[in-house]
XYZ file of C-alpha atoms in Angstrom:
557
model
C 33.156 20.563 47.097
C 37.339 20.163 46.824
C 38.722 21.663 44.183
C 41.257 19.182 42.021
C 45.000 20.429 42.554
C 46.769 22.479 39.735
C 49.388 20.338 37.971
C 51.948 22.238 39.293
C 50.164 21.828 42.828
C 50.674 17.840 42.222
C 54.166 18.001 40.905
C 55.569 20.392 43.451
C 54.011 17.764 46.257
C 55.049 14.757 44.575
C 58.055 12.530 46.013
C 60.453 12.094 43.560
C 62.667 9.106 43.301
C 66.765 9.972 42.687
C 67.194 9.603 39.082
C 69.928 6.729 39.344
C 66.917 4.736 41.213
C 64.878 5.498 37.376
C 68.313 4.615 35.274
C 68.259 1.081 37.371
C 65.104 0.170 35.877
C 65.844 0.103 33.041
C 69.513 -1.200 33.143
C 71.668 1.696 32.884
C 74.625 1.618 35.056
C 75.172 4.967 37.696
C 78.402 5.455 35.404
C 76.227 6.200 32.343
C 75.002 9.283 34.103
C 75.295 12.972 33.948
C 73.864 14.172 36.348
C 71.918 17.476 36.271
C 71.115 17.543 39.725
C 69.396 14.874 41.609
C 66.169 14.293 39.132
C 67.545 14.727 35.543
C 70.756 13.106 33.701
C 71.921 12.854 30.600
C 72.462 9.816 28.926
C 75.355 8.496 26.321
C 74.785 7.630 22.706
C 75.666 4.147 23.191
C 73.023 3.241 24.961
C 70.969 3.317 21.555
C 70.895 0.601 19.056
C 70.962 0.349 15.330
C 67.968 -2.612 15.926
C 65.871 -1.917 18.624
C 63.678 -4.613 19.729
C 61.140 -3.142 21.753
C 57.988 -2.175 20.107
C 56.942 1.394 19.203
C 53.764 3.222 19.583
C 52.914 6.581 18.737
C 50.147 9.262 19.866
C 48.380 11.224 18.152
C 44.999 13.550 18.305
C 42.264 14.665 16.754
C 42.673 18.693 15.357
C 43.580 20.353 18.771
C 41.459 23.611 20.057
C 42.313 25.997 22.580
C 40.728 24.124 25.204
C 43.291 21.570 25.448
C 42.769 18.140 24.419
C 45.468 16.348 26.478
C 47.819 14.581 24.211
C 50.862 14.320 26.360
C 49.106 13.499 29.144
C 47.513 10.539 27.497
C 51.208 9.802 26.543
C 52.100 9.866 30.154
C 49.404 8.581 31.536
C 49.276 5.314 28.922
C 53.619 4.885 29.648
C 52.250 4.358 33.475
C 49.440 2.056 32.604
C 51.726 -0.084 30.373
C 53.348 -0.298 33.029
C 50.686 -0.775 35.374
C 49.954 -4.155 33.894
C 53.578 -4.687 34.231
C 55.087 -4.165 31.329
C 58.521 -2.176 30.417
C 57.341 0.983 29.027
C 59.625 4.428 28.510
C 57.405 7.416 27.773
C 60.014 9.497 24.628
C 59.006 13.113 24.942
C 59.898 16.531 23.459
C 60.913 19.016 25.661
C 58.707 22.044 26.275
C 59.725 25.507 24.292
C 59.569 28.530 26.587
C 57.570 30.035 23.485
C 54.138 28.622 24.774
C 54.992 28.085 28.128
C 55.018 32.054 28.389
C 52.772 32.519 25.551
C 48.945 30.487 25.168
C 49.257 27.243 25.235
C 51.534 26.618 28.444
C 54.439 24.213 29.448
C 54.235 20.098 28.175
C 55.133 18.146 30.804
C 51.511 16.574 30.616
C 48.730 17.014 33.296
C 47.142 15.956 36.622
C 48.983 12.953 37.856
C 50.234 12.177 34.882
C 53.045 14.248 34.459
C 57.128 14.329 33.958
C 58.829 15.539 36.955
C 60.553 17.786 38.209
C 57.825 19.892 36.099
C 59.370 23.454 36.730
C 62.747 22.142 35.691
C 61.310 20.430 32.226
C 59.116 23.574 31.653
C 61.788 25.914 32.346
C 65.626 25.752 31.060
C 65.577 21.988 31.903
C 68.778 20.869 30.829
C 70.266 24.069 28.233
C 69.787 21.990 25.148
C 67.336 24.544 23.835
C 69.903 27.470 24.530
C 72.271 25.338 22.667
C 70.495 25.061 19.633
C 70.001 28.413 19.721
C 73.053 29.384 20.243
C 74.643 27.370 17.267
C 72.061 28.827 15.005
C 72.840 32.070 15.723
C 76.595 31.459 15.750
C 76.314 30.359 11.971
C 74.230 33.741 11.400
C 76.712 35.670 12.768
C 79.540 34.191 10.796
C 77.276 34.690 7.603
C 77.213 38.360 8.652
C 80.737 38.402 9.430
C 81.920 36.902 5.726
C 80.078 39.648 4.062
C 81.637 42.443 6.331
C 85.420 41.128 5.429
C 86.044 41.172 1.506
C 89.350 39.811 2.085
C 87.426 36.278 3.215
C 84.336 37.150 1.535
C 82.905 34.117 -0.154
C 80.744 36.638 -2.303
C 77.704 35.640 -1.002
C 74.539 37.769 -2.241
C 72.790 39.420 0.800
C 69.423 39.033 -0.807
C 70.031 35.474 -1.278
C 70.346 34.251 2.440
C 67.993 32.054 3.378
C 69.430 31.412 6.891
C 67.489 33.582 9.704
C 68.504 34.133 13.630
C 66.141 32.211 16.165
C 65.254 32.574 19.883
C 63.160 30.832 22.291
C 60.046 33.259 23.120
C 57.414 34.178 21.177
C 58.055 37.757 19.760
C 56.515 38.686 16.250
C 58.008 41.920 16.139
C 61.403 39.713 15.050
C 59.512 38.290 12.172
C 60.806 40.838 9.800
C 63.940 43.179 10.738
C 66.932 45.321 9.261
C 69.863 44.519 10.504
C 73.226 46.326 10.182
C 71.911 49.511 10.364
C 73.649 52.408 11.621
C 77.729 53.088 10.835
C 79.612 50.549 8.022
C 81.300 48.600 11.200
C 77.622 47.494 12.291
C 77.649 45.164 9.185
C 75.904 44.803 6.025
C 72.745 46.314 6.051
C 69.855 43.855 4.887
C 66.768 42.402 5.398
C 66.253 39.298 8.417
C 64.551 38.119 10.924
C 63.535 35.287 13.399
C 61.950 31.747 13.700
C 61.271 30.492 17.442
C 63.851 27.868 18.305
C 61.715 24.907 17.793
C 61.491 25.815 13.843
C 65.591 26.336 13.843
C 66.693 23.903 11.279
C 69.465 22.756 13.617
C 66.978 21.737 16.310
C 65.258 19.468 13.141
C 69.232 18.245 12.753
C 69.864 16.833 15.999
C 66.533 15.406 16.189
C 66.880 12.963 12.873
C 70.585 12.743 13.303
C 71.721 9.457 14.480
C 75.576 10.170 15.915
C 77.904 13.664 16.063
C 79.763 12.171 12.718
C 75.961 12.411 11.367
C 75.073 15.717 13.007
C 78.390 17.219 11.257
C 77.436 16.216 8.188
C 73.975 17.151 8.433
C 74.978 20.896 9.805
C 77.722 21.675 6.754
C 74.681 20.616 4.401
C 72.903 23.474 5.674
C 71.920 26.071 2.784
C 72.881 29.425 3.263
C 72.353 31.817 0.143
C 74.109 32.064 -3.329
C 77.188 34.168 -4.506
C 76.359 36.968 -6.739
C 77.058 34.617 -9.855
C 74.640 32.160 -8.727
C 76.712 29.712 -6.476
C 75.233 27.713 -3.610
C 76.799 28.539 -0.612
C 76.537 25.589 2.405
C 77.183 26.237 6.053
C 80.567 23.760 5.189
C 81.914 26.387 3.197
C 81.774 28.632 6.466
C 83.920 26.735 7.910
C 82.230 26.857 11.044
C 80.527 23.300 11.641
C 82.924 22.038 14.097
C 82.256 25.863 16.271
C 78.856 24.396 15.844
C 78.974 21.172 16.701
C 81.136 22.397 19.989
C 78.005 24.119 21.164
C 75.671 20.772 20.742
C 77.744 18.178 22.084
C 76.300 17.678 25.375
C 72.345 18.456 23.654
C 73.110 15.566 21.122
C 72.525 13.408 24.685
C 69.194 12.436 25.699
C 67.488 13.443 28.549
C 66.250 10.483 31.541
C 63.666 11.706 34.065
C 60.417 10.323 35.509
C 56.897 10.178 35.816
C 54.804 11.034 38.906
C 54.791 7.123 39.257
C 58.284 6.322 38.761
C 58.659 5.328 35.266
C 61.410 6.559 33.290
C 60.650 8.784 30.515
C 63.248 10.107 27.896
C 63.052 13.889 26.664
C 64.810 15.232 24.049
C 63.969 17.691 21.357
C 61.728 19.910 20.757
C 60.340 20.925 17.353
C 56.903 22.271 17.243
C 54.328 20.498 14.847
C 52.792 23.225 13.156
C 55.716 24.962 11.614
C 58.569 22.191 11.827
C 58.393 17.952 12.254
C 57.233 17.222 15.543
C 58.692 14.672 16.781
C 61.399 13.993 19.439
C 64.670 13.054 18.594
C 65.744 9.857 16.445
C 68.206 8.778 18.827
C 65.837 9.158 21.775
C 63.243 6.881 20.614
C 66.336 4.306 19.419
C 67.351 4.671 22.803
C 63.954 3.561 24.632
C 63.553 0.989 22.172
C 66.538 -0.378 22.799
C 66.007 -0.139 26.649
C 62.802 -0.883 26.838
C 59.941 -3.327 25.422
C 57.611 -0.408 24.647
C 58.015 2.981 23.727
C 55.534 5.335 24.237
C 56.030 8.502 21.354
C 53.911 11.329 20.412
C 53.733 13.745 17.642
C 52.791 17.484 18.018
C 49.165 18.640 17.486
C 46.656 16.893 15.083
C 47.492 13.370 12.922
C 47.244 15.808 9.799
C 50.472 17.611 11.135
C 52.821 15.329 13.756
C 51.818 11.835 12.801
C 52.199 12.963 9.110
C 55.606 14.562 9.494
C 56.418 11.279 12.013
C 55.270 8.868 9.361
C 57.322 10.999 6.170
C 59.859 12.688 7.977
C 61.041 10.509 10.714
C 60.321 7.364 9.681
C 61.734 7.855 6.104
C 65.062 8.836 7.531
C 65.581 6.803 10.456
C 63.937 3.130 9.121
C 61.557 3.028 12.393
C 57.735 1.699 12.134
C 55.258 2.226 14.869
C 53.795 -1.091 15.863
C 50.633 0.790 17.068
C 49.150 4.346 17.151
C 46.506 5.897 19.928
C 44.695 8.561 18.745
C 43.708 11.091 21.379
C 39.951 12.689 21.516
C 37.925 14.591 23.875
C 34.344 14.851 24.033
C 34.570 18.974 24.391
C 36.944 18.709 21.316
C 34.458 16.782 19.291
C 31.289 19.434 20.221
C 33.857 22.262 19.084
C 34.192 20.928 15.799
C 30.303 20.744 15.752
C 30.412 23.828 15.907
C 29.499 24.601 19.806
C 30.938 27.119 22.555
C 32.434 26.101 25.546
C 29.298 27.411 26.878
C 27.265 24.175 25.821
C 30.002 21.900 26.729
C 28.574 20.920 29.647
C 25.292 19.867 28.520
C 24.977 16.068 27.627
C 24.607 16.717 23.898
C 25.070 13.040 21.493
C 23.372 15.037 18.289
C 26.793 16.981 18.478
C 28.486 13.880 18.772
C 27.807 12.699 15.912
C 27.952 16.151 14.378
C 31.297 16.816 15.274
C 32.981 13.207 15.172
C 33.881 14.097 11.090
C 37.107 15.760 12.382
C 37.798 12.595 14.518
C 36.416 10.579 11.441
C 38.948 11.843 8.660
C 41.981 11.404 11.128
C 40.965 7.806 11.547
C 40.949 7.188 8.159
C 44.644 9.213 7.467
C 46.055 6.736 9.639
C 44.634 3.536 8.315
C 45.680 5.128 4.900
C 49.508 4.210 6.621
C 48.519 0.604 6.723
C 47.904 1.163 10.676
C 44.515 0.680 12.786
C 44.368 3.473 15.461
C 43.165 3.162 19.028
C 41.352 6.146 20.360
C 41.636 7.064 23.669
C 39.125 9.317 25.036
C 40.676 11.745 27.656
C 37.812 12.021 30.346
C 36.562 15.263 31.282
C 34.303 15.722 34.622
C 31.453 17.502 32.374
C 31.190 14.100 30.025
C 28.360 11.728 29.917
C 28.311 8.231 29.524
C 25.822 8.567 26.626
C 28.031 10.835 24.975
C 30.954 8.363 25.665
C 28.842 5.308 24.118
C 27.746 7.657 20.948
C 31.446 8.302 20.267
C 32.180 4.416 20.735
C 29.631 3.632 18.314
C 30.994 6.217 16.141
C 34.298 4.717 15.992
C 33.491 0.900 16.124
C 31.552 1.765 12.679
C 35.093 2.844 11.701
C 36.826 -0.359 12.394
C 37.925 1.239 15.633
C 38.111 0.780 19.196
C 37.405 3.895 21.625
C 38.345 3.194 25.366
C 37.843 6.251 28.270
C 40.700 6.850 29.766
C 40.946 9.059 33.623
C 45.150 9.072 33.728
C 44.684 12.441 34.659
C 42.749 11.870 37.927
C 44.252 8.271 38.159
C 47.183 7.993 36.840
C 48.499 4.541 35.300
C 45.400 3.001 36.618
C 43.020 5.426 35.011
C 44.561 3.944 31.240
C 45.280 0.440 32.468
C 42.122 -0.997 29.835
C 43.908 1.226 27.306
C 47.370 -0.048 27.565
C 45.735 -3.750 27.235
C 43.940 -2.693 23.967
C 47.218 -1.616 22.681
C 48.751 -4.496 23.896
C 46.403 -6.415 22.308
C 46.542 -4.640 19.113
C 50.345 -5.218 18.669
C 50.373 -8.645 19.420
C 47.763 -8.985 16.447
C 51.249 -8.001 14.282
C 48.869 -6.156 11.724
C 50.394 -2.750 11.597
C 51.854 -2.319 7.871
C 53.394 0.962 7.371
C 53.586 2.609 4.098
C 54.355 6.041 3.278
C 51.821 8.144 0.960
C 54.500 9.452 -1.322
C 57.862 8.639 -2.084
C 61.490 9.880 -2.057
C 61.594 10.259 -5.993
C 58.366 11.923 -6.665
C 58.599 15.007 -6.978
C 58.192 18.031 -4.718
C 54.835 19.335 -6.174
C 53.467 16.035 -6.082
C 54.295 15.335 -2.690
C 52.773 18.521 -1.459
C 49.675 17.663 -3.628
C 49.422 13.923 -1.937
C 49.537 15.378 1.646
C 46.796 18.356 0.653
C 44.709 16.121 -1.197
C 44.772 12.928 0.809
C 45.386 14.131 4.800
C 43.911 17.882 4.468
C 40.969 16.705 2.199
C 41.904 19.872 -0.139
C 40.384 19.766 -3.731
C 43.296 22.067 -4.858
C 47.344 23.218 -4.439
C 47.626 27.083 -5.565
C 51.476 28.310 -5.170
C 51.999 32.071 -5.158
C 54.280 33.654 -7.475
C 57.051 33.433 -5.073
C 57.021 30.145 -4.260
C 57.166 28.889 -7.814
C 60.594 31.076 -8.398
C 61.330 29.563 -4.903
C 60.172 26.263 -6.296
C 62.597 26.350 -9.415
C 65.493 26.853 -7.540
C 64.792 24.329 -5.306
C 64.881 21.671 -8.592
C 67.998 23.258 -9.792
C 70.052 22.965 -6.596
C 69.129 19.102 -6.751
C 66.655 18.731 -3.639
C 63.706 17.286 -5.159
C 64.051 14.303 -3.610
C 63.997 15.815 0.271
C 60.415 14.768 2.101
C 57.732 18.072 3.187
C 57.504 19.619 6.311
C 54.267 21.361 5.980
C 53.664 24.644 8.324
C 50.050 24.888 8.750
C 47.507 26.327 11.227
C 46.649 23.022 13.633
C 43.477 24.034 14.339
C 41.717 22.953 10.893
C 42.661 20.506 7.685
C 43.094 22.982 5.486
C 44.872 26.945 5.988
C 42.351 28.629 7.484
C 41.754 28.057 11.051
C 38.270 28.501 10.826
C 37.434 25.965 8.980
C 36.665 23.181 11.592
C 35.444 20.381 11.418
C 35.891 18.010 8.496
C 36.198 21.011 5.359
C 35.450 19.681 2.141
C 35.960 22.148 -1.325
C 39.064 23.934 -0.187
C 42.246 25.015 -1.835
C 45.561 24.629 -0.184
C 47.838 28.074 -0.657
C 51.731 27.250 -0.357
C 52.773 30.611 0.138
C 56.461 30.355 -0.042
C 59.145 27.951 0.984
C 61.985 27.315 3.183
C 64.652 25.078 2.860
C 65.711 22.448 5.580
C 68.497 20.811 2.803
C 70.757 19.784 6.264
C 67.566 18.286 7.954
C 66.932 16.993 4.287
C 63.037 18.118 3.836
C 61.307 21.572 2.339
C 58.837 23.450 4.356
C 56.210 24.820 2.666
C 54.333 27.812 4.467
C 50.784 27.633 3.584
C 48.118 30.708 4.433
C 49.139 33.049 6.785
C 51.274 30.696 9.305
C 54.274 32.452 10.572
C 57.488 30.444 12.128
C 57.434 32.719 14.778
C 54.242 33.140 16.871
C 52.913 35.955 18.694
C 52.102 36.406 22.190
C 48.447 36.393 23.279
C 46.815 39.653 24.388
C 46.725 38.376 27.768
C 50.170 36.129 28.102
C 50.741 33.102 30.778
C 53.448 35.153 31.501
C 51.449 37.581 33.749
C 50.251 34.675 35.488
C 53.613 33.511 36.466
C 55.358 33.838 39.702
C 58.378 32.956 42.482
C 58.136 33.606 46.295
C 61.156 33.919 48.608
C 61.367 30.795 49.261
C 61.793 29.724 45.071
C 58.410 28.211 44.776
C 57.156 28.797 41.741
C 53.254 29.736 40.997
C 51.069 29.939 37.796
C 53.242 27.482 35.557
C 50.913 24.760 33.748
């Protein structure tokens, strides 16, 4: 029996078209184009408008395990079968974060033949935007460090005040919590730091919500810092360093344009993780394909209780867009996980633990409908699934007012999702979507916390630690009440404790402490034991990772 070809086996064998051929399909001229080589350009900022017309729909999944459940390659693979059926679809992507590419989870350039190509490229450095964020994170860290080393231009800031911490791309929790300055006086200020992974830098959450560089400015001076000793707030503005900053993001500000294994044209920009920041790709990118295309294809990072939640409160909020439809993503091995099962007893036709396990499906069914939108679930076929277990979860979700279609994009590409892509079709041209937010902008922060606990986690209770109420206080006083939540929570479960699968019912929500996003204009609360920067695995996909003599890379997923 053949064995099916890796991903990277498909994308390395794959004919590419030249990226101006992609750009022509969708009307950009070859003078719009930066080239980064043959397959990848960037793409100007006027090529968004303030009033897209095309129509918007987002995916989503069920709570993700570590088995994969596939959502951006049903992204993919549903951007070829809109297009399939001939419509003008753009797939709007995130670009893949070294951090899990190295790490667990691998790269995010989806799966089988439906992918983004070049893979290696998009899984790798791509196009430096990531090292750019980066770097203007750390420059502003550096300058903080710098202030309090120079009393002459001190601003008097209070070294146990800074809220501001270095970032890097890699997963590495030994730079959770560090010392820095330690050694002779001319190392600097001795105090207490550390790191987030680049996806959780707040400038990363900047230039995805902000809409121009006059906005990204803006955004990057309102950037909290720390307090004088007598109590001042001190802003990244009164640094002086936001044009250094803005230097370093120019060309990252610019979307990127590359393709599908089929030819369509798919945007990527941004990258913020789910989990511990908002995501979701970048405002201007999704502008961009809606204003180039008639159908934007979007996702949101792990589970509906996490991306589609920050997407719906964070994104949406700021930037006035409304999905016109949103496809949920399940798989049958997911939904026998949350009954409880090993991957062991995934192959054995099971429909008992079907219907066991399709509460964790359930509740994210109803979150969305709770946003005045009726989800389409698309099943991402695996070879070990039965059509009884396929018509159980149909049932399942037809008793919820929803459709479930099977979709094979990963063995078949566009064709594999072409009955999906007419459901959604069909679904937008019914004009019923209705989005409406859960809380709003006024309400205040403990309330809005509450709301997402209580109606998206299912949580009977909010506790908040001693240090997050003093963190909570100050948060009133320096006027930010108003900002939306950026929850960082485990994905794997509604509530803080990944071991709670399923659909958990009697649980309290923990917000442990808080950090402020006051440029990216939203608070994240860390609940449980979630850390913005993850470890590595005990066995890493970097040992797994190769290059020959020739440059072909091996072991990258």
């Amino acid at each position: 029996m053949s064995t099916f070809p890796s991903d990277i086996s498909i994308a390395q064998n794959a004919t590419l078209e030249h990226i101006r051929k992609i750009a022509e399909k969708i009307n950009i001229q070859e003078d719009d184009l930066e080239y980064y080589g043959r397959y990848k350009a960037k793409l100007p900022l006027e090529l968004q408008s303030e009033n897209p017309k095309g129509k918007l729909i987002l995916v989503s999944a069920m709570s993700p395990t570590k088995y994969g459940e596939g959502k951006t390659t049903m992204t993919i693979g549903l951007t070829d079968g809109l297009n399939f059926i001939g419509k003008k679809a753009i797939a709007v992507l995130r670009e893949p974060s070294l951090g899990p590419v190295f790490g667990l989870k691998g790269g995010a350039a989806g799966g089988g033949y439906a992918q983004v190509v070049p893979m290696e490229d998009i899984n790798l450095h791509f196009t430096g935007d990531f090292s750019a964020i980066e770097k203007a994170n750390n420059l502003l860290s550096a300058v903080i460090d710098n202030n309090l080393q120079n009393p002459k231009y001190s601003l008097n800031l209070d070294p146990k005040s800074i809220a501001w911490k270095r970032v890097m791309d890699m997963n590495d929790r030994s730079l959770r919590q560090i010392i820095i300055g330690v050694g002779a006086k001319a190392n600097g200020t001795m105090r207490e730091d550390g790191f987030n992974i680049t996806p959780a830098s707040e400038v990363m959450a900047i230039l995805c919500l902000s809409k121009d560089l006059e906005d990204l400015k803006l955004r990057l001076g309102n950037i909290f810092v720390g307090k004088t000793l007598d109590g001042k707030a001190i802003f990244a503005r009164d640094l002086k360093v936001v044009g250094a900053m803005a230097v370093l993001l120019k060309d990252a500000l610019k979307p990127n344009l590359v393709q599908t294994l089929e030819g369509n044209p798919a945007i990527l920009h941004g990258g913020p993780f789910a989990s511990i920041a908002q995501g979701t790709n970048s405002v201007i990118a999704t502008k961009m394909g809606l204003s180039l295309g008639d159908y934007v294809v979007t996702e949101a990072g792990f589970g509906a209780d996490l991306g589609a939640e920050k997407f719906f409160h964070i994104k949406c909020a700021q930037s006035g867009l409304k999905p016109d439809a949103v496809v949920l993503v399940a798989t049958i091995r997911a939904i026998k996980h949350h009954a409880g099962l090993t991957s062991e007893d995934f192959k054995t036709e099971n429909t008992t633990a079907i219907e066991k396990g399709f509460c964790n499906l359930e509740k994210h069914i109803e979150n969305i409908q709770k946003f005045g939108i009726n989800p389409v679930v698309s099943i991402n076929a695996f070879p070990d699934d039965t059509q009884a277990e396929y018509d159980k979860l149909k049932e399942l979700c037809l008793e919820k007012g929803v459709i479930a279609i099977v979709s094979t994009a990963f063995v078949d590409g566009g064709k594999g999702s072409e009955k999906l892509a007419e459901k959604v079709i069909a679904e937008i041209n019914k004009g019923e979507a209705n989005y409406k937010p859960l809380y709003q902008k006024e309400d205040s922060i403990e309330h809005k916390i509450k709301t997402i606990a209580t109606e998206i986690y299912g949580a009977s209770f909010v506790e908040f630690s001693p240090k997050s109420k003093t963190q909570l206080k100050m948060i009133n006083d320096l006027g930010f009440s108003d900002f939306s939540i950026c929850m960082a929570k485990t994905p794997s479960s509604f509530s803080d404790n990944e071991k709670l699968i399923g659909r958990p019912n009697h649980f309290t929500i923990t917000v442990r402490e808080f950090e402020i996003a006051s440029g990216a204009e939203f608070i994240v609360p860390l609940l449980g034991d979630v850390m913005r920067m993850p470890g590595l695995p005990a066995v890493p996909n970097a040992e797994r990772i190769d290059i020959d003599n020739e440059g072909r890379i091996t072991g990258l997923s």
